Amino acid sequence: TEVQALSSSVRSFQTTTSNSIGTVCGWQSSMADERFPTMDGSTSTTSIQYYQEQLTGAIPSQFGLMTELTTFSLNTNQLGSTIPSQLGNLVKVTSNFAMRSNSLTSAIPTELGKLVSMVTSFYLSTNKLTATIPTELGRLSKMFHSFSLASNSLTSSIPSELGAFNRIALAFDVGTNLLSKAIPSELGGLVGMKTFLNLGSNKLSLAIPTELGNLVKLSTSFVLQSNKLCDDIPTQVQALSSTVVSGFSISTGNSLGSTCCEVLSDTTCNPTTLPTLLPSSGPTSLPTTTAPTPLPSFVPTMVCVAGTYVSEAGVCTECDIGRYTEDTMPPWPTSCSRCPVGKINIATGSSSCTACDEGKLSSSDRSSCGDCDAGTFVFNATSCEDCPSGYYAPTAQVDACLECGAGDHTKVASKATTCSSCDGGTYSEDLAINCSICAVGTASSSRAASCSDCEAGKHAGVGQSRCDSCDGGTWSNATASSCTACAAGRSSGTSAAVCTACDAGKRSDGGASSCESCAGGRYSAAGSATCAACAGGTFSNAGAASCTDCASGTHSDEASSACTKCDGGTWSNASASSCVTCVAGRSSTTGSASCEDCKTGEFSTSGSASCTACAAGQYQSSTGSSSCVNCTTGKHSASTGSSICDSCAEGYFASDKGMVSCEKCASESQYGSDYTSAEGSPTCNLCVRESYMDDGECFEKPEGVIRTHAGTTLESMSLERGWYRFAPSAAGVYLCPSIPNCRGGKIRSNESTDTSLCRDGSYGCVRAQKQKAHPSFLGAGTVREQY
């Protein structure tokens, strides 16, 4: 605008030549589509509306370039393929974004979440849309009128983000889809709702959230029917039934009043704790308040009435003279209809048209009437002729009466004044007087030119307005008058053309809408009516197609959902129904596939989980032993778990078996400091080196006896040079008087024939000094002389 203002002061103002001024950027002439004359790329185009134009094919993606649009409506055509993601660029659309009643397929583009300026209505109902509802649609929180995705094949859960639509007052409709899982508690934020909340005919499960009790402004249509809802109706939700004067539909097609673990195949009541989404052992007591406090919200005060339409600015505007609307429920029309031939109105904001007087015709702008009777037409401007069969005239027509088309009928053979639509369940061809009734297996909506065959999975009796879907657990061929129950071992959802065999690991009774998984410990082949118990030594998880052998070291009883580890002291091979006790001398820990021999120094009794170390004083030198052995005399073991006994060291002894330690000879009262022992001795049977042993007693070695080693006996005493004794058994030791001639130091052997004490070449007698004799020769204290 600022640049255009310069044209008044600039003498040579040239901007449009060889440019595309007035066209949206990016627009090419090749983008034009004869199906949509107003899709011309012009920046001045703010509204696209094609209603009941019988348009086919795909929606052009170039619509996304027309970013000045504020209204985009392609309702009730035959458009197919996917919704172009480029439509998310229409960020100035505020009053209407509508493509209902087409054949659109695939997923809803997430880019539509950019239409955050939308304040009126969003319609994608009655198409063939699939996949999940984009969470990004929750950004359209400014809408105050309607949001509808009904009658598609949308799956998964309802996004919790849609709970942000706290301004919507007239319709929130996601009914007749394949939505599943729990109803989000966030939908309790739809506090502006006044009419038509529809979540019905889906696969929603679990309990009804108490937060839906916040919708206290709702006066008509609260629909949750035909889902998989369970548990009790919350008190807050039930309280709405007193304010919702019509269409309060919850219980039909649900399992309300039954605990969810009893009606949902993927939820069990025991033995484990229930998931947190389900109630515990029973329904929790609900608050007794009559109604929850409504959340703060913005609710628009403007609600359109009959005689008005929603303008491009998003406000209700009265119809001009000669035009009318009669809608009293959403969705509100975006234009007014011209009064039919023979009717007029003379005031703005009219909700109906007034028929012209008989003999009068309505003007082209439907603001005044002319002459002639209803049911006639003006012939050559001179006479009124009766309408022939199949034709009608609500007011006199010119030259010919109106043709009553297929789907309508005149009720009378001539001079018909009306052409009424056939009711649902009937049909008519062109120029019909009466409507015909649809046969079984066919149906029609109102104003139908023919009855349509019910497709497989649906059925109809005589004169039905629609084909009813077969309930879950039943099926039908095309043109069926009724549905047939599925056989045991098979199941079907709603609208099924065939019953599907249960997968392996599942089963069903006859007429089942779903197959239930076999419990743990049981299994089934595909198409089974029952689940068989697993044999002992095998197990299965829930939903198993076969049983699995227990691993070595485990066992199971019949119909077990898990194998149990063998206790310590037992073992098993694979596929065992019980465990075997370990024999004595062997042991096993928990879950063992075999028993192990006890190590040396250990033992076990039968059925031992571990081997026991031999006690101190005992040993076991062999593996796989059932007992330990006491150490023999002369040996000991000081610690537990000994595989051998240690010999007592020199100077120590062990007189008993099973000794933990050896006793010291010198410290024992029965021996004393003169006694010692050899290694491994059970007694102290040797004397220390300073002593010698005679007859089991130790005596101090006399002077002249060598003291270099222990264990000397009287007979084995060795003498120093220059000393002698008279015999090996003599205790007396003497100093030689003549050392050179004496055979001193030599022990006289009892076996020796040489009895001389003198060296060779010497002779004489040896006189001993008086000495105390050894008690072995004389009594104690005896003195004698020897020569």
PDB file of N, CA and C in Angstrom, residues 286 322 407 445 608 690 751 787:
ATOM      1  N   LEU A 286     -15.643 -43.486  45.068  1.00  0.00           N
ATOM      2  CA  LEU A 286     -15.587 -42.209  44.368  1.00  0.00           C
ATOM      3  C   LEU A 286     -16.083 -41.082  45.272  1.00  0.00           C
ATOM      4  N   GLY A 322     -34.451 -13.071   0.225  1.00  0.00           N
ATOM      5  CA  GLY A 322     -34.519 -14.106  -0.798  1.00  0.00           C
ATOM      6  C   GLY A 322     -33.636 -15.308  -0.513  1.00  0.00           C
ATOM      7  N   GLY A 407     -34.546 -40.499  -6.532  1.00  0.00           N
ATOM      8  CA  GLY A 407     -34.434 -40.320  -5.089  1.00  0.00           C
ATOM      9  C   GLY A 407     -35.570 -39.526  -4.494  1.00  0.00           C
ATOM     10  N   SER A 445     -29.793 -44.519   1.939  1.00  0.00           N
ATOM     11  CA  SER A 445     -30.027 -43.322   2.745  1.00  0.00           C
ATOM     12  C   SER A 445     -31.224 -42.588   2.145  1.00  0.00           C
ATOM     13  N   SER A 608      23.556 -82.818  49.909  1.00  0.00           N
ATOM     14  CA  SER A 608      24.236 -81.630  50.429  1.00  0.00           C
ATOM     15  C   SER A 608      24.352 -80.558  49.349  1.00  0.00           C
ATOM     16  N   GLU A 690      72.310 -84.079  75.689  1.00  0.00           N
ATOM     17  CA  GLU A 690      73.029 -84.057  76.954  1.00  0.00           C
ATOM     18  C   GLU A 690      72.711 -85.287  77.792  1.00  0.00           C
ATOM     19  N   GLU A 751      79.735-108.483  71.237  1.00  0.00           N
ATOM     20  CA  GLU A 751      80.051-109.485  70.250  1.00  0.00           C
ATOM     21  C   GLU A 751      81.556-109.567  69.965  1.00  0.00           C
ATOM     22  N   TYR A 787      88.760-104.019  88.896  1.00  0.00           N
ATOM     23  CA  TYR A 787      90.155-104.220  88.513  1.00  0.00           C
ATOM     24  C   TYR A 787      90.211-104.834  87.155  1.00  0.00           C
TER      25      TYR A 787
END
